[in-house]
Amino acid sequence: MKIEIQVLPKKGILDPQGKAVHHALENLGYSGFSEVRIGKLIQIEVKESNLPVKPATIKVMCEKLLANTVVEDYTFKMI
């Protein structure tokens, strides 16, 4: 099993990397985008010998370590 966690800045939080990429895309001639957000994708491979990981466990991992919940939102899926 694999777990994918996507972490992005919350709406309304300044995203300087996203702004820089948005500006660079426009300078390269790619226009028409209203917003660019830069985040991170975390992939975790679960050993088959382990018991299934519960969604509540992933939530705790995200809130304690993987995302700064003051300024970031996260979503996850189990594949």
Short mmCIF file of N, CA, C and O in Angstrom, two decimals:
data_model
loop_
_atom_site.label_atom_id
_atom_site.label_comp_id
_atom_site.label_asym_id
_atom_site.label_seq_id
_atom_site.Cartn_x
_atom_site.Cartn_y
_atom_site.Cartn_z
N MET A 1 0.85 -1.17 0.00
CA MET A 1 0.00 0.00 0.00
C MET A 1 0.90 1.23 0.00
O MET A 1 1.98 1.24 0.57
N LYS A 2 0.39 2.28 -0.62
CA LYS A 2 1.09 3.55 -0.67
C LYS A 2 0.16 4.65 -0.18
O LYS A 2 -1.06 4.59 -0.42
N ILE A 3 0.73 5.62 0.51
CA ILE A 3 -0.03 6.77 0.98
C ILE A 3 0.54 8.00 0.29
O ILE A 3 1.77 8.18 0.26
N GLU A 4 -0.32 8.82 -0.30
CA GLU A 4 0.11 10.07 -0.91
C GLU A 4 -0.53 11.22 -0.15
O GLU A 4 -1.74 11.26 0.02
N ILE A 5 0.33 12.13 0.30
CA ILE A 5 -0.13 13.29 1.06
C ILE A 5 0.26 14.54 0.28
O ILE A 5 1.42 14.71 -0.09
N GLN A 6 -0.71 15.38 0.00
CA GLN A 6 -0.46 16.64 -0.70
C GLN A 6 -0.62 17.78 0.29
O GLN A 6 -1.64 17.88 0.97
N VAL A 7 0.40 18.63 0.35
CA VAL A 7 0.40 19.77 1.27
C VAL A 7 0.52 21.03 0.44
O VAL A 7 1.41 21.15 -0.39
N LEU A 8 -0.40 21.98 0.65
CA LEU A 8 -0.40 23.26 -0.07
C LEU A 8 -0.64 24.40 0.90
O LEU A 8 -1.29 24.21 1.94
N PRO A 9 -0.15 25.59 0.56
CA PRO A 9 -0.46 26.74 1.40
C PRO A 9 -1.98 26.97 1.43
O PRO A 9 -2.66 26.74 0.43
N LYS A 10 -2.48 27.39 2.57
CA LYS A 10 -3.90 27.69 2.68
C LYS A 10 -4.24 28.86 1.77
O LYS A 10 -3.41 29.72 1.49
N LYS A 11 -5.49 28.88 1.31
CA LYS A 11 -5.97 30.02 0.53
C LYS A 11 -5.82 31.27 1.38
O LYS A 11 -6.08 31.26 2.58
N GLY A 12 -5.35 32.34 0.77
CA GLY A 12 -5.16 33.60 1.49
C GLY A 12 -3.78 33.74 2.10
O GLY A 12 -3.42 34.82 2.55
N ILE A 13 -3.00 32.67 2.13
CA ILE A 13 -1.63 32.73 2.64
C ILE A 13 -0.71 33.05 1.47
O ILE A 13 -0.80 32.43 0.41
N LEU A 14 0.18 33.99 1.64
CA LEU A 14 1.12 34.37 0.61
C LEU A 14 1.96 33.16 0.19
O LEU A 14 2.48 32.44 1.03
N ASP A 15 2.07 32.97 -1.12
CA ASP A 15 2.85 31.86 -1.68
C ASP A 15 3.90 32.45 -2.62
O ASP A 15 3.69 32.55 -3.83
N PRO A 16 5.05 32.89 -2.08
CA PRO A 16 6.05 33.55 -2.92
C PRO A 16 6.60 32.65 -4.03
O PRO A 16 6.87 33.13 -5.12
N GLN A 17 6.73 31.35 -3.79
CA GLN A 17 7.19 30.44 -4.84
C GLN A 17 6.17 30.37 -5.97
O GLN A 17 6.52 30.39 -7.15
N GLY A 18 4.91 30.28 -5.61
CA GLY A 18 3.85 30.24 -6.61
C GLY A 18 3.82 31.52 -7.44
O GLY A 18 3.64 31.48 -8.66
N LYS A 19 3.98 32.67 -6.77
CA LYS A 19 4.01 33.96 -7.48
C LYS A 19 5.18 34.01 -8.44
O LYS A 19 5.05 34.48 -9.58
N ALA A 20 6.35 33.54 -8.01
CA ALA A 20 7.54 33.56 -8.86
C ALA A 20 7.35 32.68 -10.09
O ALA A 20 7.70 33.07 -11.21
N VAL A 21 6.79 31.49 -9.90
CA VAL A 21 6.55 30.59 -11.03
C VAL A 21 5.50 31.18 -11.97
O VAL A 21 5.64 31.13 -13.19
N HIS A 22 4.46 31.77 -11.41
CA HIS A 22 3.42 32.40 -12.22
C HIS A 22 4.02 33.50 -13.09
O HIS A 22 3.76 33.57 -14.30
N HIS A 23 4.84 34.33 -12.49
CA HIS A 23 5.50 35.42 -13.22
C HIS A 23 6.43 34.86 -14.30
O HIS A 23 6.44 35.35 -15.44
N ALA A 24 7.20 33.83 -13.97
CA ALA A 24 8.11 33.22 -14.94
C ALA A 24 7.35 32.60 -16.11
O ALA A 24 7.77 32.71 -17.27
N LEU A 25 6.23 31.95 -15.84
CA LEU A 25 5.42 31.38 -16.92
C LEU A 25 4.93 32.47 -17.87
O LEU A 25 4.97 32.30 -19.10
N GLU A 26 4.47 33.58 -17.29
CA GLU A 26 4.02 34.71 -18.12
C GLU A 26 5.16 35.25 -18.97
O GLU A 26 4.98 35.55 -20.15
N ASN A 27 6.36 35.36 -18.38
CA ASN A 27 7.52 35.85 -19.13
C ASN A 27 7.91 34.91 -20.26
O ASN A 27 8.49 35.34 -21.26
N LEU A 28 7.62 33.63 -20.11
CA LEU A 28 7.91 32.65 -21.15
C LEU A 28 6.80 32.56 -22.20
O LEU A 28 6.88 31.77 -23.14
N GLY A 29 5.77 33.37 -22.03
CA GLY A 29 4.69 33.40 -23.01
C GLY A 29 3.49 32.54 -22.67
O GLY A 29 2.58 32.41 -23.47
N TYR A 30 3.49 31.94 -21.50
CA TYR A 30 2.36 31.12 -21.07
C TYR A 30 1.45 31.98 -20.20
O TYR A 30 1.75 32.25 -19.04
N SER A 31 0.35 32.43 -20.78
CA SER A 31 -0.54 33.31 -20.02
C SER A 31 -1.90 32.63 -19.84
O SER A 31 -2.14 31.54 -20.35
N GLY A 32 -2.76 33.28 -19.12
CA GLY A 32 -4.10 32.76 -18.91
C GLY A 32 -4.28 32.00 -17.62
O GLY A 32 -5.36 31.47 -17.35
N PHE A 33 -3.22 31.92 -16.82
CA PHE A 33 -3.35 31.26 -15.51
C PHE A 33 -3.66 32.32 -14.47
O PHE A 33 -3.03 33.37 -14.41
N SER A 34 -4.63 32.05 -13.62
CA SER A 34 -5.01 33.03 -12.61
C SER A 34 -4.17 32.90 -11.34
O SER A 34 -3.97 33.87 -10.62
N GLU A 35 -3.68 31.69 -11.08
CA GLU A 35 -2.93 31.48 -9.84
C GLU A 35 -2.07 30.23 -9.96
O GLU A 35 -2.46 29.26 -10.61
N VAL A 36 -0.91 30.26 -9.34
CA VAL A 36 -0.04 29.09 -9.25
C VAL A 36 0.26 28.88 -7.77
O VAL A 36 0.62 29.82 -7.07
N ARG A 37 0.07 27.67 -7.28
CA ARG A 37 0.37 27.33 -5.89
C ARG A 37 1.44 26.25 -5.89
O ARG A 37 1.35 25.29 -6.64
N ILE A 38 2.43 26.41 -5.06
CA ILE A 38 3.51 25.44 -4.94
C ILE A 38 3.39 24.75 -3.59
O ILE A 38 3.25 25.40 -2.56
N GLY A 39 3.44 23.45 -3.61
CA GLY A 39 3.33 22.67 -2.37
C GLY A 39 4.29 21.50 -2.41
O GLY A 39 5.32 21.55 -3.07
N LYS A 40 3.91 20.46 -1.71
CA LYS A 40 4.75 19.27 -1.68
C LYS A 40 3.87 18.03 -1.72
O LYS A 40 2.73 18.03 -1.26
N LEU A 41 4.44 16.98 -2.31
CA LEU A 41 3.80 15.69 -2.37
C LEU A 41 4.67 14.72 -1.59
O LEU A 41 5.87 14.60 -1.85
N ILE A 42 4.08 14.06 -0.63
CA ILE A 42 4.80 13.10 0.21
C ILE A 42 4.23 11.72 -0.09
O ILE A 42 3.02 11.52 0.01
N GLN A 43 5.10 10.79 -0.47
CA GLN A 43 4.67 9.42 -0.72
C GLN A 43 5.30 8.52 0.34
O GLN A 43 6.50 8.58 0.58
N ILE A 44 4.46 7.70 0.94
CA ILE A 44 4.91 6.78 1.98
C ILE A 44 4.52 5.37 1.55
O ILE A 44 3.34 5.10 1.28
N GLU A 45 5.50 4.50 1.47
CA GLU A 45 5.26 3.09 1.14
C GLU A 45 5.08 2.33 2.45
O GLU A 45 5.93 2.43 3.35
N VAL A 46 4.02 1.57 2.56
CA VAL A 46 3.72 0.80 3.77
C VAL A 46 4.16 -0.64 3.53
O VAL A 46 3.80 -1.24 2.51
N LYS A 47 4.92 -1.19 4.46
CA LYS A 47 5.35 -2.59 4.35
C LYS A 47 4.13 -3.50 4.39
O LYS A 47 3.21 -3.28 5.17
N GLU A 48 4.16 -4.50 3.56
CA GLU A 48 3.03 -5.44 3.50
C GLU A 48 2.85 -6.21 4.79
O GLU A 48 1.76 -6.66 5.10
N SER A 49 3.90 -6.35 5.56
CA SER A 49 3.80 -7.11 6.81
C SER A 49 3.09 -6.31 7.91
O SER A 49 2.67 -6.88 8.90
N ASN A 50 2.97 -5.00 7.72
CA ASN A 50 2.30 -4.17 8.73
C ASN A 50 0.79 -4.28 8.62
O ASN A 50 0.24 -4.61 7.57
N LEU A 51 0.13 -4.00 9.71
CA LEU A 51 -1.33 -3.92 9.69
C LEU A 51 -1.75 -2.71 8.86
O LEU A 51 -0.98 -1.77 8.70
N PRO A 52 -2.95 -2.71 8.32
CA PRO A 52 -3.40 -1.55 7.54
C PRO A 52 -3.33 -0.26 8.37
O PRO A 52 -3.63 -0.25 9.56
N VAL A 53 -2.92 0.79 7.71
CA VAL A 53 -2.82 2.10 8.36
C VAL A 53 -4.20 2.75 8.33
O VAL A 53 -4.85 2.79 7.29
N LYS A 54 -4.63 3.27 9.46
CA LYS A 54 -5.94 3.89 9.56
C LYS A 54 -5.85 5.36 9.14
O LYS A 54 -4.84 6.01 9.40
N PRO A 55 -6.90 5.90 8.51
CA PRO A 55 -6.90 7.32 8.14
C PRO A 55 -6.64 8.25 9.34
O PRO A 55 -5.97 9.27 9.20
N ALA A 56 -7.12 7.87 10.52
CA ALA A 56 -6.89 8.70 11.71
C ALA A 56 -5.40 8.78 12.03
O ALA A 56 -4.91 9.82 12.48
N THR A 57 -4.66 7.71 11.77
CA THR A 57 -3.22 7.70 12.01
C THR A 57 -2.51 8.65 11.04
O THR A 57 -1.62 9.39 11.43
N ILE A 58 -2.93 8.63 9.78
CA ILE A 58 -2.34 9.53 8.78
C ILE A 58 -2.61 10.98 9.15
O ILE A 58 -1.75 11.85 9.04
N LYS A 59 -3.82 11.25 9.60
CA LYS A 59 -4.19 12.61 10.02
C LYS A 59 -3.26 13.10 11.14
O LYS A 59 -2.76 14.23 11.11
N VAL A 60 -3.01 12.26 12.12
CA VAL A 60 -2.12 12.63 13.22
C VAL A 60 -0.71 12.87 12.71
O VAL A 60 -0.04 13.83 13.10
N MET A 61 -0.22 12.01 11.80
CA MET A 61 1.12 12.20 11.23
C MET A 61 1.22 13.55 10.53
O MET A 61 2.22 14.26 10.68
N CYS A 62 0.20 13.89 9.77
CA CYS A 62 0.20 15.17 9.05
C CYS A 62 0.20 16.35 10.01
O CYS A 62 0.96 17.31 9.83
N GLU A 63 -0.63 16.29 11.02
CA GLU A 63 -0.78 17.42 11.93
C GLU A 63 0.41 17.57 12.88
O GLU A 63 0.70 18.66 13.34
N LYS A 64 1.11 16.47 13.17
CA LYS A 64 2.26 16.55 14.07
C LYS A 64 3.56 16.85 13.35
O LYS A 64 4.47 17.44 13.93
N LEU A 65 3.70 16.42 12.06
CA LEU A 65 4.99 16.52 11.41
C LEU A 65 4.95 17.00 9.96
O LEU A 65 5.74 17.85 9.59
N LEU A 66 4.05 16.47 9.17
CA LEU A 66 4.16 16.65 7.72
C LEU A 66 3.60 17.97 7.20
O LEU A 66 3.98 18.40 6.11
N ALA A 67 2.71 18.61 7.93
CA ALA A 67 2.13 19.88 7.49
C ALA A 67 2.10 20.85 8.66
O ALA A 67 1.89 20.46 9.80
N ASN A 68 2.34 22.11 8.34
CA ASN A 68 2.18 23.18 9.32
C ASN A 68 0.75 23.67 9.18
O ASN A 68 0.44 24.50 8.33
N THR A 69 -0.14 23.16 10.01
CA THR A 69 -1.57 23.40 9.84
C THR A 69 -1.99 24.84 10.09
O THR A 69 -3.13 25.20 9.82
N VAL A 70 -1.09 25.66 10.58
CA VAL A 70 -1.39 27.09 10.73
C VAL A 70 -1.47 27.75 9.35
O VAL A 70 -2.34 28.58 9.10
N VAL A 71 -0.58 27.36 8.44
CA VAL A 71 -0.50 28.00 7.13
C VAL A 71 -0.69 27.04 5.96
O VAL A 71 -0.70 27.47 4.81
N GLU A 72 -0.83 25.73 6.23
CA GLU A 72 -0.95 24.75 5.15
C GLU A 72 -2.17 23.86 5.36
O GLU A 72 -2.55 23.55 6.48
N ASP A 73 -2.75 23.47 4.23
CA ASP A 73 -3.81 22.45 4.21
C ASP A 73 -3.21 21.18 3.63
O ASP A 73 -2.23 21.23 2.89
N TYR A 74 -3.79 20.05 3.96
CA TYR A 74 -3.32 18.79 3.41
C TYR A 74 -4.49 17.90 3.03
O TYR A 74 -5.58 18.03 3.57
N THR A 75 -4.24 17.04 2.07
CA THR A 75 -5.17 15.99 1.71
C THR A 75 -4.34 14.71 1.55
O THR A 75 -3.13 14.78 1.32
N PHE A 76 -4.97 13.58 1.69
CA PHE A 76 -4.24 12.34 1.50
C PHE A 76 -5.15 11.29 0.89
O PHE A 76 -6.37 11.39 0.95
N LYS A 77 -4.48 10.34 0.24
CA LYS A 77 -5.21 9.18 -0.29
C LYS A 77 -4.35 7.95 -0.08
O LYS A 77 -3.13 8.02 -0.06
N MET A 78 -5.04 6.84 0.09
CA MET A 78 -4.37 5.56 0.29
C MET A 78 -4.57 4.75 -1.00
O MET A 78 -5.69 4.56 -1.44
N ILE A 79 -3.45 4.34 -1.57
CA ILE A 79 -3.50 3.66 -2.87
C ILE A 79 -3.18 2.19 -2.67
O ILE A 79 -2.25 1.84 -2.02
#
